[in-house]
Each structure stands twice: as structure tokens, then as C-alpha cells.
Amino acid sequence: MIRILLAGQGGQGVLSAGKFLAESGLHEGKEVTYLPAYGPEMRGGTANCSVIISEHPIASPLCNTPDVLIAMNGPSFHKFAPRVRSGGIILVNGSVSDCYAGRDDVRICDVAAGDIALEAGDVRSANMVMLGAFIALTGAVKERSIFNCLNEKFVGKPHVLDCNRAAFEAGVAAVKKS
């Protein structure tokens, strides 16, 4: 079982990335929970979601102590980093945040998601960069499952699909390089 908390600002694609992750787990026949939380603002407010993926039934969708934190901005990183379990992983978007958590019991991966996404074609795909980095580190779901979800979501939008695929692959490459 792996518990993931994705957090950021509204409009950064946090909820979309969580949904892609959850749907990918379902495609693979795994047990999955997806629990979004967001403020009343459409963009600019806080947004986070927890995803739990398991081979066995999941007792609760709550994710109080995540195994992995994917933080898309500084405030989310500093708010949720203390909650990550000892031995866990924190992925932080180094394009917009520092990566000092004051902890030496977790692995912190600084991924310049905004910069990488811009190189891949669109800064709005930074969430896919982080998702690619997450998959490269954990193998929680297969890359092809993410691609299947992207194909379903962006059918009829080849440019958006290509950009998101490129961003995802760049996130995978960024982690493998470091």
C-alpha cells in the first residue's frame, strides 16, 4: 500500500494529477481511494488530494501520514512535509519552492517541474512532470496506465496530449538522471 498526498495551489493540476494516478491504479485492477480537498476559489486557492493505491482492500481514504508528498508550491511543501512518514519521499517543485524541510529522515527530491514543463511545451503540464518523477521513484503504477488515462482525457486534443506525455516523460528522465 502506498499513500500519496498531492498539494498545491488551485490551477496547478493537483487534483487532475491525483485523478490520473487513481484511475491508473483502477486500470491495473488495484484498490484505490481518491479524496480531493480544495478551497472555494477556482484558481489561486489551496488544493490537495490524497490517493491510496493497494493490492488489498483499503480501510479508510484518510491519508494523515503519507508515504509520499508531491508539493507543487512552497506553502504546500512547508505545510505538509512534517506529516510525511519517516522513510518517506517528498517531491517538491523546485521551480517555485525551496526544498528545506528540516528533516533528515525522508528523501527529498527537488524537481524543477515548471522549468521542465516549459521545455516540454507548456508550463501548465508541471503536474505531469511531478507525476512522472513520482512513477519513476515508486513504480506505484505502470507508465502505460498513465498514458492510457491521458489518451482518454485528451482524446481530440493531440497537442495537449503530446505536451502532457512529453512532460511526464521528462519527469521520469529528470529523476533517473539524478
Short mmCIF file of N, CA and C in Angstrom, two decimals:
data_model
loop_
_atom_site.label_atom_id
_atom_site.label_comp_id
_atom_site.label_asym_id
_atom_site.label_seq_id
_atom_site.Cartn_x
_atom_site.Cartn_y
_atom_site.Cartn_z
N MET A 1 0.85 -1.18 0.00
CA MET A 1 0.00 0.00 0.00
C MET A 1 0.89 1.23 0.00
N ILE A 2 0.50 2.22 -0.82
CA ILE A 2 1.22 3.48 -0.84
C ILE A 2 0.21 4.61 -0.70
N ARG A 3 0.53 5.53 0.21
CA ARG A 3 -0.33 6.69 0.48
C ARG A 3 0.35 7.93 -0.08
N ILE A 4 -0.34 8.64 -0.97
CA ILE A 4 0.24 9.80 -1.63
C ILE A 4 -0.61 11.02 -1.33
N LEU A 5 0.04 12.11 -0.99
CA LEU A 5 -0.63 13.39 -0.81
C LEU A 5 -0.08 14.34 -1.86
N LEU A 6 -0.96 14.87 -2.70
CA LEU A 6 -0.59 15.85 -3.71
C LEU A 6 -1.15 17.19 -3.25
N ALA A 7 -0.32 18.23 -3.24
CA ALA A 7 -0.78 19.51 -2.73
C ALA A 7 -0.19 20.66 -3.54
N GLY A 8 -0.98 21.73 -3.63
CA GLY A 8 -0.52 22.91 -4.34
C GLY A 8 -1.59 23.98 -4.33
N GLN A 9 -1.51 24.82 -5.32
CA GLN A 9 -2.42 25.93 -5.47
C GLN A 9 -3.45 25.57 -6.53
N GLY A 10 -4.67 26.06 -6.39
CA GLY A 10 -5.68 25.81 -7.40
C GLY A 10 -5.19 26.24 -8.77
N GLY A 11 -5.38 25.40 -9.77
CA GLY A 11 -4.93 25.71 -11.11
C GLY A 11 -3.61 25.05 -11.47
N GLN A 12 -2.94 24.44 -10.49
CA GLN A 12 -1.66 23.77 -10.77
C GLN A 12 -1.84 22.31 -11.19
N GLY A 13 -3.05 21.84 -11.27
CA GLY A 13 -3.31 20.49 -11.73
C GLY A 13 -3.13 19.41 -10.69
N VAL A 14 -3.19 19.80 -9.42
CA VAL A 14 -3.02 18.83 -8.34
C VAL A 14 -4.12 17.78 -8.36
N LEU A 15 -5.36 18.23 -8.47
CA LEU A 15 -6.49 17.29 -8.47
C LEU A 15 -6.48 16.42 -9.73
N SER A 16 -6.10 17.00 -10.86
CA SER A 16 -6.01 16.22 -12.10
C SER A 16 -4.95 15.14 -11.99
N ALA A 17 -3.79 15.48 -11.46
CA ALA A 17 -2.71 14.50 -11.31
C ALA A 17 -3.15 13.37 -10.38
N GLY A 18 -3.83 13.72 -9.30
CA GLY A 18 -4.33 12.71 -8.38
C GLY A 18 -5.35 11.80 -9.05
N LYS A 19 -6.20 12.39 -9.87
CA LYS A 19 -7.21 11.60 -10.57
C LYS A 19 -6.57 10.66 -11.59
N PHE A 20 -5.56 11.14 -12.32
CA PHE A 20 -4.84 10.28 -13.26
C PHE A 20 -4.21 9.11 -12.52
N LEU A 21 -3.63 9.39 -11.37
CA LEU A 21 -2.98 8.35 -10.57
C LEU A 21 -4.00 7.32 -10.09
N ALA A 22 -5.12 7.80 -9.57
CA ALA A 22 -6.17 6.89 -9.08
C ALA A 22 -6.75 6.05 -10.22
N GLU A 23 -7.05 6.69 -11.34
CA GLU A 23 -7.62 5.96 -12.47
C GLU A 23 -6.63 4.94 -13.02
N SER A 24 -5.35 5.26 -13.00
CA SER A 24 -4.32 4.32 -13.45
C SER A 24 -4.30 3.08 -12.56
N GLY A 25 -4.42 3.29 -11.26
CA GLY A 25 -4.49 2.16 -10.34
C GLY A 25 -5.70 1.29 -10.62
N LEU A 26 -6.83 1.92 -10.90
CA LEU A 26 -8.05 1.16 -11.23
C LEU A 26 -7.87 0.36 -12.51
N HIS A 27 -7.23 0.97 -13.51
CA HIS A 27 -6.97 0.26 -14.77
C HIS A 27 -6.14 -1.01 -14.53
N GLU A 28 -5.31 -0.97 -13.51
CA GLU A 28 -4.45 -2.12 -13.20
C GLU A 28 -5.10 -3.11 -12.24
N GLY A 29 -6.36 -2.85 -11.89
CA GLY A 29 -7.08 -3.76 -11.01
C GLY A 29 -6.72 -3.63 -9.54
N LYS A 30 -6.15 -2.51 -9.15
CA LYS A 30 -5.77 -2.29 -7.76
C LYS A 30 -6.91 -1.62 -7.00
N GLU A 31 -6.83 -1.72 -5.70
CA GLU A 31 -7.76 -1.00 -4.82
C GLU A 31 -7.26 0.44 -4.74
N VAL A 32 -8.18 1.41 -4.84
CA VAL A 32 -7.79 2.82 -4.90
C VAL A 32 -8.77 3.68 -4.13
N THR A 33 -8.25 4.71 -3.46
CA THR A 33 -9.11 5.78 -2.95
C THR A 33 -8.57 7.09 -3.48
N TYR A 34 -9.47 8.05 -3.68
CA TYR A 34 -9.11 9.39 -4.16
C TYR A 34 -9.96 10.36 -3.35
N LEU A 35 -9.32 11.24 -2.61
CA LEU A 35 -10.05 12.15 -1.74
C LEU A 35 -9.56 13.58 -1.98
N PRO A 36 -10.29 14.37 -2.79
CA PRO A 36 -9.87 15.74 -3.06
C PRO A 36 -10.32 16.71 -1.96
N ALA A 37 -9.58 17.79 -1.81
CA ALA A 37 -9.94 18.87 -0.88
C ALA A 37 -9.45 20.18 -1.49
N TYR A 38 -10.32 21.17 -1.50
CA TYR A 38 -9.93 22.44 -2.10
C TYR A 38 -10.75 23.56 -1.48
N GLY A 39 -10.20 24.77 -1.59
CA GLY A 39 -10.89 25.95 -1.08
C GLY A 39 -11.98 26.38 -2.05
N PRO A 40 -12.73 27.41 -1.70
CA PRO A 40 -13.84 27.85 -2.55
C PRO A 40 -13.40 28.55 -3.84
N GLU A 41 -12.13 28.97 -3.90
CA GLU A 41 -11.65 29.67 -5.09
C GLU A 41 -11.42 28.68 -6.22
N MET A 42 -11.64 29.11 -7.45
CA MET A 42 -11.38 28.25 -8.61
C MET A 42 -9.88 28.15 -8.86
N ARG A 43 -9.19 29.28 -8.86
CA ARG A 43 -7.75 29.30 -9.08
C ARG A 43 -7.12 30.16 -8.00
N GLY A 44 -5.96 29.76 -7.54
CA GLY A 44 -5.25 30.55 -6.55
C GLY A 44 -5.47 30.09 -5.13
N GLY A 45 -6.54 29.39 -4.86
CA GLY A 45 -6.78 28.87 -3.52
C GLY A 45 -5.99 27.60 -3.29
N THR A 46 -6.13 27.03 -2.14
CA THR A 46 -5.41 25.79 -1.84
C THR A 46 -6.13 24.61 -2.46
N ALA A 47 -5.34 23.60 -2.82
CA ALA A 47 -5.90 22.37 -3.36
C ALA A 47 -4.99 21.22 -2.97
N ASN A 48 -5.59 20.13 -2.53
CA ASN A 48 -4.80 18.93 -2.28
C ASN A 48 -5.71 17.72 -2.43
N CYS A 49 -5.09 16.60 -2.60
CA CYS A 49 -5.86 15.36 -2.65
C CYS A 49 -4.97 14.23 -2.17
N SER A 50 -5.61 13.23 -1.63
CA SER A 50 -4.87 12.04 -1.22
C SER A 50 -5.32 10.88 -2.10
N VAL A 51 -4.34 10.06 -2.44
CA VAL A 51 -4.59 8.87 -3.24
C VAL A 51 -3.93 7.71 -2.51
N ILE A 52 -4.65 6.65 -2.34
CA ILE A 52 -4.10 5.44 -1.75
C ILE A 52 -4.25 4.34 -2.78
N ILE A 53 -3.17 3.63 -3.04
CA ILE A 53 -3.17 2.53 -4.01
C ILE A 53 -2.68 1.28 -3.29
N SER A 54 -3.44 0.19 -3.43
CA SER A 54 -3.10 -1.02 -2.69
C SER A 54 -3.52 -2.26 -3.47
N GLU A 55 -2.88 -3.35 -3.17
CA GLU A 55 -3.28 -4.65 -3.71
C GLU A 55 -4.41 -5.26 -2.87
N HIS A 56 -4.64 -4.71 -1.69
CA HIS A 56 -5.62 -5.23 -0.74
C HIS A 56 -6.67 -4.17 -0.43
N PRO A 57 -7.81 -4.55 0.13
CA PRO A 57 -8.83 -3.56 0.48
C PRO A 57 -8.27 -2.46 1.38
N ILE A 58 -8.77 -1.25 1.17
CA ILE A 58 -8.32 -0.07 1.91
C ILE A 58 -9.38 0.26 2.96
N ALA A 59 -8.97 0.33 4.21
CA ALA A 59 -9.93 0.55 5.29
C ALA A 59 -10.46 1.98 5.35
N SER A 60 -9.61 2.96 5.02
CA SER A 60 -10.01 4.35 5.13
C SER A 60 -9.34 5.19 4.05
N PRO A 61 -10.06 6.15 3.49
CA PRO A 61 -9.44 7.01 2.47
C PRO A 61 -8.56 8.11 3.06
N LEU A 62 -8.56 8.24 4.38
CA LEU A 62 -7.78 9.31 5.01
C LEU A 62 -6.29 9.02 4.89
N CYS A 63 -5.54 10.08 4.69
CA CYS A 63 -4.10 9.96 4.48
C CYS A 63 -3.40 10.94 5.42
N ASN A 64 -3.44 10.64 6.71
CA ASN A 64 -2.86 11.54 7.70
C ASN A 64 -1.33 11.52 7.72
N THR A 65 -0.76 10.37 7.40
CA THR A 65 0.70 10.24 7.36
C THR A 65 1.07 9.63 6.02
N PRO A 66 1.25 10.49 4.99
CA PRO A 66 1.53 9.96 3.66
C PRO A 66 2.92 9.34 3.55
N ASP A 67 3.04 8.38 2.65
CA ASP A 67 4.35 7.82 2.31
C ASP A 67 5.08 8.76 1.36
N VAL A 68 4.30 9.46 0.53
CA VAL A 68 4.87 10.37 -0.47
C VAL A 68 4.07 11.67 -0.46
N LEU A 69 4.79 12.78 -0.50
CA LEU A 69 4.19 14.10 -0.69
C LEU A 69 4.67 14.64 -2.02
N ILE A 70 3.73 15.07 -2.85
CA ILE A 70 4.06 15.79 -4.08
C ILE A 70 3.59 17.22 -3.87
N ALA A 71 4.55 18.12 -3.66
CA ALA A 71 4.24 19.52 -3.34
C ALA A 71 4.53 20.40 -4.55
N MET A 72 3.49 21.04 -5.06
CA MET A 72 3.63 21.87 -6.25
C MET A 72 4.05 23.31 -5.94
N ASN A 73 3.97 23.72 -4.68
CA ASN A 73 4.39 25.07 -4.33
C ASN A 73 4.97 25.10 -2.91
N GLY A 74 5.59 26.22 -2.56
CA GLY A 74 6.24 26.36 -1.27
C GLY A 74 5.32 26.22 -0.07
N PRO A 75 4.20 26.94 -0.04
CA PRO A 75 3.31 26.81 1.12
C PRO A 75 2.84 25.36 1.36
N SER A 76 2.54 24.64 0.30
CA SER A 76 2.11 23.25 0.45
C SER A 76 3.26 22.39 0.96
N PHE A 77 4.46 22.63 0.45
CA PHE A 77 5.63 21.88 0.89
C PHE A 77 5.84 22.06 2.39
N HIS A 78 5.85 23.30 2.84
CA HIS A 78 6.12 23.57 4.26
C HIS A 78 4.97 23.14 5.17
N LYS A 79 3.74 23.17 4.66
CA LYS A 79 2.59 22.74 5.46
C LYS A 79 2.57 21.23 5.65
N PHE A 80 2.83 20.47 4.58
CA PHE A 80 2.64 19.02 4.64
C PHE A 80 3.90 18.20 4.84
N ALA A 81 5.08 18.76 4.64
CA ALA A 81 6.33 18.00 4.81
C ALA A 81 6.45 17.36 6.20
N PRO A 82 6.04 18.03 7.27
CA PRO A 82 6.15 17.39 8.59
C PRO A 82 5.27 16.14 8.76
N ARG A 83 4.25 15.99 7.92
CA ARG A 83 3.33 14.85 8.04
C ARG A 83 3.84 13.58 7.37
N VAL A 84 4.83 13.69 6.48
CA VAL A 84 5.31 12.52 5.75
C VAL A 84 5.98 11.57 6.72
N ARG A 85 5.67 10.28 6.56
CA ARG A 85 6.21 9.28 7.48
C ARG A 85 7.73 9.21 7.36
N SER A 86 8.39 8.83 8.41
CA SER A 86 9.83 8.63 8.40
C SER A 86 10.16 7.57 7.36
N GLY A 87 11.14 7.84 6.53
CA GLY A 87 11.50 6.93 5.45
C GLY A 87 10.73 7.21 4.17
N GLY A 88 9.85 8.20 4.18
CA GLY A 88 9.04 8.53 3.02
C GLY A 88 9.78 9.39 2.01
N ILE A 89 9.04 9.84 1.02
CA ILE A 89 9.60 10.64 -0.07
C ILE A 89 8.82 11.93 -0.19
N ILE A 90 9.54 13.02 -0.41
CA ILE A 90 8.91 14.31 -0.70
C ILE A 90 9.43 14.78 -2.06
N LEU A 91 8.50 15.00 -2.98
CA LEU A 91 8.82 15.59 -4.28
C LEU A 91 8.38 17.04 -4.21
N VAL A 92 9.30 17.96 -4.42
CA VAL A 92 8.96 19.37 -4.35
C VAL A 92 9.28 20.05 -5.67
N ASN A 93 8.39 20.92 -6.11
CA ASN A 93 8.57 21.67 -7.34
C ASN A 93 9.60 22.76 -7.07
N GLY A 94 10.84 22.48 -7.40
CA GLY A 94 11.94 23.41 -7.16
C GLY A 94 11.88 24.66 -8.00
N SER A 95 11.01 24.71 -8.99
CA SER A 95 10.85 25.92 -9.81
C SER A 95 10.22 27.05 -9.00
N VAL A 96 9.45 26.70 -7.97
CA VAL A 96 8.74 27.74 -7.21
C VAL A 96 8.91 27.60 -5.69
N SER A 97 9.75 26.69 -5.24
CA SER A 97 9.89 26.47 -3.80
C SER A 97 11.31 26.07 -3.45
N ASP A 98 11.69 26.40 -2.22
CA ASP A 98 12.92 25.83 -1.69
C ASP A 98 12.62 24.39 -1.33
N CYS A 99 13.64 23.65 -0.93
CA CYS A 99 13.40 22.24 -0.60
C CYS A 99 13.96 21.90 0.78
N TYR A 100 13.98 22.89 1.67
CA TYR A 100 14.47 22.63 3.02
C TYR A 100 13.30 22.30 3.93
N ALA A 101 13.25 21.05 4.38
CA ALA A 101 12.16 20.60 5.25
C ALA A 101 12.60 20.47 6.69
N GLY A 102 13.90 20.58 6.95
CA GLY A 102 14.39 20.42 8.31
C GLY A 102 14.32 18.99 8.79
N ARG A 103 14.32 18.05 7.85
CA ARG A 103 14.23 16.63 8.19
C ARG A 103 15.32 15.86 7.46
N ASP A 104 15.88 14.89 8.16
CA ASP A 104 16.87 14.03 7.51
C ASP A 104 16.39 12.58 7.47
N ASP A 105 15.13 12.37 7.82
CA ASP A 105 14.58 11.00 7.84
C ASP A 105 13.68 10.71 6.64
N VAL A 106 13.66 11.62 5.66
CA VAL A 106 12.89 11.43 4.43
C VAL A 106 13.79 11.75 3.24
N ARG A 107 13.41 11.21 2.10
CA ARG A 107 14.14 11.53 0.87
C ARG A 107 13.44 12.70 0.20
N ILE A 108 14.18 13.76 -0.03
CA ILE A 108 13.61 14.95 -0.67
C ILE A 108 14.17 15.06 -2.08
N CYS A 109 13.27 15.12 -3.05
CA CYS A 109 13.65 15.23 -4.45
C CYS A 109 13.19 16.58 -4.98
N ASP A 110 14.15 17.40 -5.34
CA ASP A 110 13.87 18.71 -5.90
C ASP A 110 13.74 18.56 -7.41
N VAL A 111 12.54 18.74 -7.93
CA VAL A 111 12.27 18.60 -9.36
C VAL A 111 11.82 19.97 -9.87
N ALA A 112 12.56 20.54 -10.79
CA ALA A 112 12.22 21.86 -11.35
C ALA A 112 11.07 21.69 -12.35
N ALA A 113 9.91 21.33 -11.83
CA ALA A 113 8.77 20.94 -12.67
C ALA A 113 8.33 22.05 -13.61
N GLY A 114 8.29 23.27 -13.15
CA GLY A 114 7.87 24.37 -14.01
C GLY A 114 8.81 24.57 -15.18
N ASP A 115 10.10 24.54 -14.91
CA ASP A 115 11.10 24.71 -15.96
C ASP A 115 11.07 23.55 -16.95
N ILE A 116 10.97 22.34 -16.42
CA ILE A 116 10.93 21.14 -17.26
C ILE A 116 9.67 21.15 -18.13
N ALA A 117 8.54 21.53 -17.54
CA ALA A 117 7.27 21.58 -18.29
C ALA A 117 7.34 22.61 -19.41
N LEU A 118 7.96 23.74 -19.13
CA LEU A 118 8.10 24.77 -20.16
C LEU A 118 8.92 24.25 -21.33
N GLU A 119 9.99 23.53 -21.02
CA GLU A 119 10.82 22.92 -22.08
C GLU A 119 10.02 21.87 -22.86
N ALA A 120 9.12 21.18 -22.17
CA ALA A 120 8.31 20.14 -22.82
C ALA A 120 7.18 20.73 -23.66
N GLY A 121 6.91 22.02 -23.52
CA GLY A 121 5.90 22.64 -24.38
C GLY A 121 4.89 23.52 -23.70
N ASP A 122 4.65 23.36 -22.38
CA ASP A 122 3.64 24.17 -21.71
C ASP A 122 3.84 24.09 -20.20
N VAL A 123 4.03 25.22 -19.57
CA VAL A 123 4.27 25.26 -18.13
C VAL A 123 3.11 24.66 -17.34
N ARG A 124 1.92 24.63 -17.94
CA ARG A 124 0.75 24.08 -17.26
C ARG A 124 0.83 22.56 -17.07
N SER A 125 1.80 21.92 -17.69
CA SER A 125 1.95 20.48 -17.53
C SER A 125 2.96 20.12 -16.44
N ALA A 126 3.26 21.06 -15.55
CA ALA A 126 4.18 20.79 -14.43
C ALA A 126 3.67 19.65 -13.56
N ASN A 127 2.35 19.52 -13.45
CA ASN A 127 1.79 18.42 -12.65
C ASN A 127 2.18 17.07 -13.25
N MET A 128 2.27 16.99 -14.57
CA MET A 128 2.64 15.73 -15.22
C MET A 128 4.13 15.45 -15.04
N VAL A 129 4.93 16.50 -14.98
CA VAL A 129 6.36 16.32 -14.68
C VAL A 129 6.50 15.66 -13.31
N MET A 130 5.78 16.19 -12.34
CA MET A 130 5.85 15.65 -10.98
C MET A 130 5.29 14.22 -10.92
N LEU A 131 4.25 13.95 -11.68
CA LEU A 131 3.69 12.60 -11.72
C LEU A 131 4.69 11.63 -12.34
N GLY A 132 5.38 12.05 -13.39
CA GLY A 132 6.42 11.22 -14.00
C GLY A 132 7.54 10.93 -13.02
N ALA A 133 7.96 11.95 -12.28
CA ALA A 133 9.02 11.77 -11.27
C ALA A 133 8.56 10.79 -10.20
N PHE A 134 7.32 10.93 -9.77
CA PHE A 134 6.76 10.02 -8.76
C PHE A 134 6.77 8.57 -9.23
N ILE A 135 6.31 8.34 -10.46
CA ILE A 135 6.26 6.98 -11.01
C ILE A 135 7.67 6.41 -11.14
N ALA A 136 8.61 7.24 -11.57
CA ALA A 136 10.00 6.77 -11.70
C ALA A 136 10.58 6.35 -10.35
N LEU A 137 10.20 7.06 -9.29
CA LEU A 137 10.73 6.75 -7.96
C LEU A 137 10.05 5.57 -7.30
N THR A 138 8.76 5.42 -7.53
CA THR A 138 8.00 4.43 -6.75
C THR A 138 7.49 3.24 -7.55
N GLY A 139 7.22 3.43 -8.83
CA GLY A 139 6.62 2.37 -9.62
C GLY A 139 5.23 1.99 -9.13
N ALA A 140 4.54 2.93 -8.49
CA ALA A 140 3.21 2.66 -7.92
C ALA A 140 2.22 2.16 -8.96
N VAL A 141 2.30 2.71 -10.15
CA VAL A 141 1.52 2.23 -11.30
C VAL A 141 2.45 2.22 -12.51
N LYS A 142 2.02 1.57 -13.56
CA LYS A 142 2.83 1.49 -14.77
C LYS A 142 2.67 2.77 -15.60
N GLU A 143 3.75 3.15 -16.27
CA GLU A 143 3.70 4.33 -17.13
C GLU A 143 2.60 4.21 -18.17
N ARG A 144 2.43 3.03 -18.74
CA ARG A 144 1.41 2.87 -19.79
C ARG A 144 0.00 3.13 -19.25
N SER A 145 -0.22 2.88 -17.96
CA SER A 145 -1.53 3.16 -17.38
C SER A 145 -1.79 4.66 -17.35
N ILE A 146 -0.76 5.43 -17.03
CA ILE A 146 -0.88 6.90 -17.06
C ILE A 146 -1.17 7.35 -18.49
N PHE A 147 -0.43 6.79 -19.47
CA PHE A 147 -0.64 7.17 -20.86
C PHE A 147 -2.05 6.82 -21.32
N ASN A 148 -2.58 5.68 -20.89
CA ASN A 148 -3.96 5.32 -21.24
C ASN A 148 -4.94 6.35 -20.70
N CYS A 149 -4.72 6.81 -19.46
CA CYS A 149 -5.61 7.82 -18.88
C CYS A 149 -5.49 9.15 -19.63
N LEU A 150 -4.26 9.51 -20.00
CA LEU A 150 -4.06 10.74 -20.77
C LEU A 150 -4.78 10.64 -22.11
N ASN A 151 -4.67 9.49 -22.76
CA ASN A 151 -5.35 9.30 -24.05
C ASN A 151 -6.86 9.44 -23.91
N GLU A 152 -7.43 8.92 -22.83
CA GLU A 152 -8.87 9.03 -22.59
C GLU A 152 -9.28 10.48 -22.32
N LYS A 153 -8.49 11.17 -21.52
CA LYS A 153 -8.83 12.54 -21.12
C LYS A 153 -8.70 13.53 -22.28
N PHE A 154 -7.65 13.37 -23.08
CA PHE A 154 -7.36 14.36 -24.11
C PHE A 154 -7.64 13.86 -25.52
N VAL A 155 -8.60 12.96 -25.66
CA VAL A 155 -8.98 12.50 -26.99
C VAL A 155 -9.48 13.72 -27.78
N GLY A 156 -9.02 13.86 -29.00
CA GLY A 156 -9.42 15.01 -29.81
C GLY A 156 -8.59 16.26 -29.55
N LYS A 157 -7.61 16.16 -28.65
CA LYS A 157 -6.73 17.30 -28.36
C LYS A 157 -5.28 16.83 -28.47
N PRO A 158 -4.83 16.55 -29.68
CA PRO A 158 -3.50 15.96 -29.85
C PRO A 158 -2.36 16.81 -29.31
N HIS A 159 -2.46 18.13 -29.42
CA HIS A 159 -1.39 18.99 -28.91
C HIS A 159 -1.28 18.89 -27.39
N VAL A 160 -2.42 18.92 -26.72
CA VAL A 160 -2.44 18.82 -25.26
C VAL A 160 -1.93 17.45 -24.82
N LEU A 161 -2.35 16.42 -25.51
CA LEU A 161 -1.90 15.06 -25.20
C LEU A 161 -0.38 14.95 -25.36
N ASP A 162 0.13 15.42 -26.48
CA ASP A 162 1.58 15.33 -26.74
C ASP A 162 2.38 16.10 -25.70
N CYS A 163 1.89 17.27 -25.35
CA CYS A 163 2.58 18.10 -24.36
C CYS A 163 2.61 17.41 -22.99
N ASN A 164 1.49 16.83 -22.58
CA ASN A 164 1.43 16.16 -21.28
C ASN A 164 2.28 14.89 -21.27
N ARG A 165 2.28 14.16 -22.36
CA ARG A 165 3.14 12.97 -22.46
C ARG A 165 4.61 13.35 -22.37
N ALA A 166 4.98 14.40 -23.09
CA ALA A 166 6.38 14.86 -23.08
C ALA A 166 6.78 15.31 -21.68
N ALA A 167 5.87 16.01 -21.00
CA ALA A 167 6.16 16.47 -19.64
C ALA A 167 6.32 15.28 -18.69
N PHE A 168 5.44 14.30 -18.81
CA PHE A 168 5.53 13.10 -17.98
C PHE A 168 6.87 12.40 -18.21
N GLU A 169 7.21 12.19 -19.46
CA GLU A 169 8.47 11.51 -19.79
C GLU A 169 9.68 12.32 -19.31
N ALA A 170 9.60 13.64 -19.38
CA ALA A 170 10.69 14.49 -18.89
C ALA A 170 10.82 14.37 -17.37
N GLY A 171 9.71 14.21 -16.66
CA GLY A 171 9.75 13.99 -15.22
C GLY A 171 10.41 12.67 -14.86
N VAL A 172 10.09 11.64 -15.62
CA VAL A 172 10.72 10.33 -15.42
C VAL A 172 12.23 10.46 -15.64
N ALA A 173 12.61 11.12 -16.73
CA ALA A 173 14.03 11.29 -17.07
C ALA A 173 14.76 12.11 -16.02
N ALA A 174 14.12 13.13 -15.49
CA ALA A 174 14.76 14.01 -14.51
C ALA A 174 15.15 13.23 -13.25
N VAL A 175 14.30 12.32 -12.82
CA VAL A 175 14.59 11.53 -11.63
C VAL A 175 15.66 10.48 -11.93
N LYS A 176 15.58 9.87 -13.09
CA LYS A 176 16.55 8.83 -13.43
C LYS A 176 17.95 9.43 -13.59
N LYS A 177 18.00 10.71 -14.00
CA LYS A 177 19.27 11.39 -14.19
C LYS A 177 19.95 11.71 -12.85
N SER A 178 19.15 12.00 -11.84
CA SER A 178 19.72 12.43 -10.55
C SER A 178 20.00 11.29 -9.60
#
